[in-house]
């Protein structure tokens, strides 16, 4: 049973509370939903060497891999901790999410959550013609 949409959105918002974003002051939370109903979350982790900062989605994927996930990714929610407008995953995160998605042969629905607005589309629309593990065979 896949996670409920509202639960996934709530998990992303809550995850933003674990953010370490002293430089941008822009906390972000991400929640990954899996086919077995489980949810893995992450938040952005910034660095004094700014370019080394990690986005919430990337941290969530790393957590999922560490938890043994190798597929079954069916949904993703991304939310800014301070509310505000919709945010969409950056290019690097689209690629990182694609790795986990292609491992299990899924095309997860991505929910970009803003205050009073949700933009949603499949990951393949955010990163068309993606390069991933499926292309290395
Ligand atoms: N950020 C994310 O964590 N995810 C996104 O989808 C967009 C941007 C982070 C990176 C940085 O720590 C902060 O937001 C400002 O760009």
PDB file of N, CA, C and O and ligand atoms in Angstrom, residues 21 24 26 28 44 46 53-57 78 87-90 93, ligand 1:
ATOM      1  N   UNK A  21      20.482  24.747   7.547  1.00  0.00           N
ATOM      2  CA  UNK A  21      20.596  25.720   6.449  1.00  0.00           C
ATOM      3  C   UNK A  21      20.938  27.110   6.980  1.00  0.00           C
ATOM      4  O   UNK A  21      20.205  28.071   6.757  1.00  0.00           O
ATOM      5  N   UNK A  24      21.729  29.796   3.731  1.00  0.00           N
ATOM      6  CA  UNK A  24      20.626  30.281   2.888  1.00  0.00           C
ATOM      7  C   UNK A  24      19.418  30.681   3.734  1.00  0.00           C
ATOM      8  O   UNK A  24      18.594  31.472   3.289  1.00  0.00           O
ATOM      9  N   UNK A  26      17.073  28.778   4.159  1.00  0.00           N
ATOM     10  CA  UNK A  26      15.991  28.230   3.331  1.00  0.00           C
ATOM     11  C   UNK A  26      15.873  26.730   3.594  1.00  0.00           C
ATOM     12  O   UNK A  26      16.423  25.911   2.855  1.00  0.00           O
ATOM     13  N   UNK A  28      14.501  23.035   3.609  1.00  0.00           N
ATOM     14  CA  UNK A  28      13.695  22.242   2.673  1.00  0.00           C
ATOM     15  C   UNK A  28      13.576  20.828   3.225  1.00  0.00           C
ATOM     16  O   UNK A  28      14.540  20.289   3.801  1.00  0.00           O
ATOM     17  N   UNK A  44      17.749  19.486   3.743  1.00  0.00           N
ATOM     18  CA  UNK A  44      19.006  20.004   3.199  1.00  0.00           C
ATOM     19  C   UNK A  44      20.055  20.196   4.299  1.00  0.00           C
ATOM     20  O   UNK A  44      19.737  20.547   5.440  1.00  0.00           O
ATOM     21  N   UNK A  46      23.615  22.136   4.646  1.00  0.00           N
ATOM     22  CA  UNK A  46      24.530  23.093   4.011  1.00  0.00           C
ATOM     23  C   UNK A  46      25.931  22.998   4.597  1.00  0.00           C
ATOM     24  O   UNK A  46      26.175  22.280   5.567  1.00  0.00           O
ATOM     25  N   UNK A  53      26.933  22.001  -0.343  1.00  0.00           N
ATOM     26  CA  UNK A  53      25.646  21.771   0.326  1.00  0.00           C
ATOM     27  C   UNK A  53      24.857  20.655  -0.352  1.00  0.00           C
ATOM     28  O   UNK A  53      24.942  20.466  -1.561  1.00  0.00           O
ATOM     29  N   UNK A  54      24.104  19.942   0.459  1.00  0.00           N
ATOM     30  CA  UNK A  54      23.287  18.836  -0.044  1.00  0.00           C
ATOM     31  C   UNK A  54      21.814  19.211   0.043  1.00  0.00           C
ATOM     32  O   UNK A  54      21.344  19.693   1.081  1.00  0.00           O
ATOM     33  N   UNK A  55      21.102  18.965  -1.027  1.00  0.00           N
ATOM     34  CA  UNK A  55      19.660  19.236  -1.044  1.00  0.00           C
ATOM     35  C   UNK A  55      18.896  18.149  -0.281  1.00  0.00           C
ATOM     36  O   UNK A  55      19.372  17.020  -0.124  1.00  0.00           O
ATOM     37  N   UNK A  56      17.691  18.512   0.101  1.00  0.00           N
ATOM     38  CA  UNK A  56      16.832  17.601   0.865  1.00  0.00           C
ATOM     39  C   UNK A  56      16.579  16.291   0.111  1.00  0.00           C
ATOM     40  O   UNK A  56      16.612  15.203   0.711  1.00  0.00           O
ATOM     41  N   UNK A  57      16.354  16.385  -1.182  1.00  0.00           N
ATOM     42  CA  UNK A  57      16.034  15.183  -1.961  1.00  0.00           C
ATOM     43  C   UNK A  57      17.223  14.224  -1.991  1.00  0.00           C
ATOM     44  O   UNK A  57      17.072  13.006  -1.909  1.00  0.00           O
ATOM     45  N   UNK A  78       8.300  17.471  -1.960  1.00  0.00           N
ATOM     46  CA  UNK A  78       9.333  18.445  -1.603  1.00  0.00           C
ATOM     47  C   UNK A  78       8.632  19.701  -1.104  1.00  0.00           C
ATOM     48  O   UNK A  78       7.705  20.201  -1.755  1.00  0.00           O
ATOM     49  N   UNK A  87       8.520  24.735  -4.667  1.00  0.00           N
ATOM     50  CA  UNK A  87       9.895  24.545  -5.131  1.00  0.00           C
ATOM     51  C   UNK A  87      10.003  23.199  -5.852  1.00  0.00           C
ATOM     52  O   UNK A  87       9.435  22.207  -5.418  1.00  0.00           O
ATOM     53  N   UNK A  88      10.707  23.234  -6.942  1.00  0.00           N
ATOM     54  CA  UNK A  88      10.905  22.020  -7.742  1.00  0.00           C
ATOM     55  C   UNK A  88      12.338  21.524  -7.522  1.00  0.00           C
ATOM     56  O   UNK A  88      13.238  22.328  -7.259  1.00  0.00           O
ATOM     57  N   UNK A  89      12.564  20.226  -7.603  1.00  0.00           N
ATOM     58  CA  UNK A  89      13.917  19.684  -7.380  1.00  0.00           C
ATOM     59  C   UNK A  89      14.927  20.255  -8.374  1.00  0.00           C
ATOM     60  O   UNK A  89      14.610  20.415  -9.558  1.00  0.00           O
ATOM     61  N   UNK A  90      16.110  20.541  -7.902  1.00  0.00           N
ATOM     62  CA  UNK A  90      17.167  21.050  -8.779  1.00  0.00           C
ATOM     63  C   UNK A  90      17.611  19.942  -9.738  1.00  0.00           C
ATOM     64  O   UNK A  90      17.245  18.768  -9.585  1.00  0.00           O
ATOM     65  N   UNK A  93      19.343  16.897  -8.185  1.00  0.00           N
ATOM     66  CA  UNK A  93      18.417  16.037  -7.438  1.00  0.00           C
ATOM     67  C   UNK A  93      17.531  15.225  -8.374  1.00  0.00           C
ATOM     68  O   UNK A  93      17.156  14.094  -8.057  1.00  0.00           O
TER      69      UNK A  93
HETATM   70  N1  LIG B   1      17.301  23.038  -1.879  1.00  0.00           N
HETATM   71  C1  LIG B   1      16.834  21.785  -1.614  1.00  0.00           C
HETATM   72  O1  LIG B   1      17.181  21.196  -0.574  1.00  0.00           O
HETATM   73  N2  LIG B   1      15.999  21.213  -2.494  1.00  0.00           N
HETATM   74  C2  LIG B   1      15.489  21.819  -3.596  1.00  0.00           C
HETATM   75  O2  LIG B   1      14.686  21.228  -4.301  1.00  0.00           O
HETATM   76  C3  LIG B   1      15.895  23.197  -3.931  1.00  0.00           C
HETATM   77  C4  LIG B   1      16.983  23.766  -3.088  1.00  0.00           C
HETATM   78  C5  LIG B   1      18.181  23.677  -0.901  1.00  0.00           C
HETATM   79  C6  LIG B   1      19.606  23.870  -1.302  1.00  0.00           C
HETATM   80  C7  LIG B   1      20.046  25.000  -0.374  1.00  0.00           C
HETATM   81  O3  LIG B   1      20.420  24.455   0.889  1.00  0.00           O
HETATM   82  C8  LIG B   1      18.782  25.801  -0.192  1.00  0.00           C
HETATM   83  O4  LIG B   1      17.699  24.976  -0.618  1.00  0.00           O
HETATM   84  C9  LIG B   1      18.760  27.088  -0.984  1.00  0.00           C
HETATM   85  O5  LIG B   1      19.013  26.856  -2.315  1.00  0.00           O
END
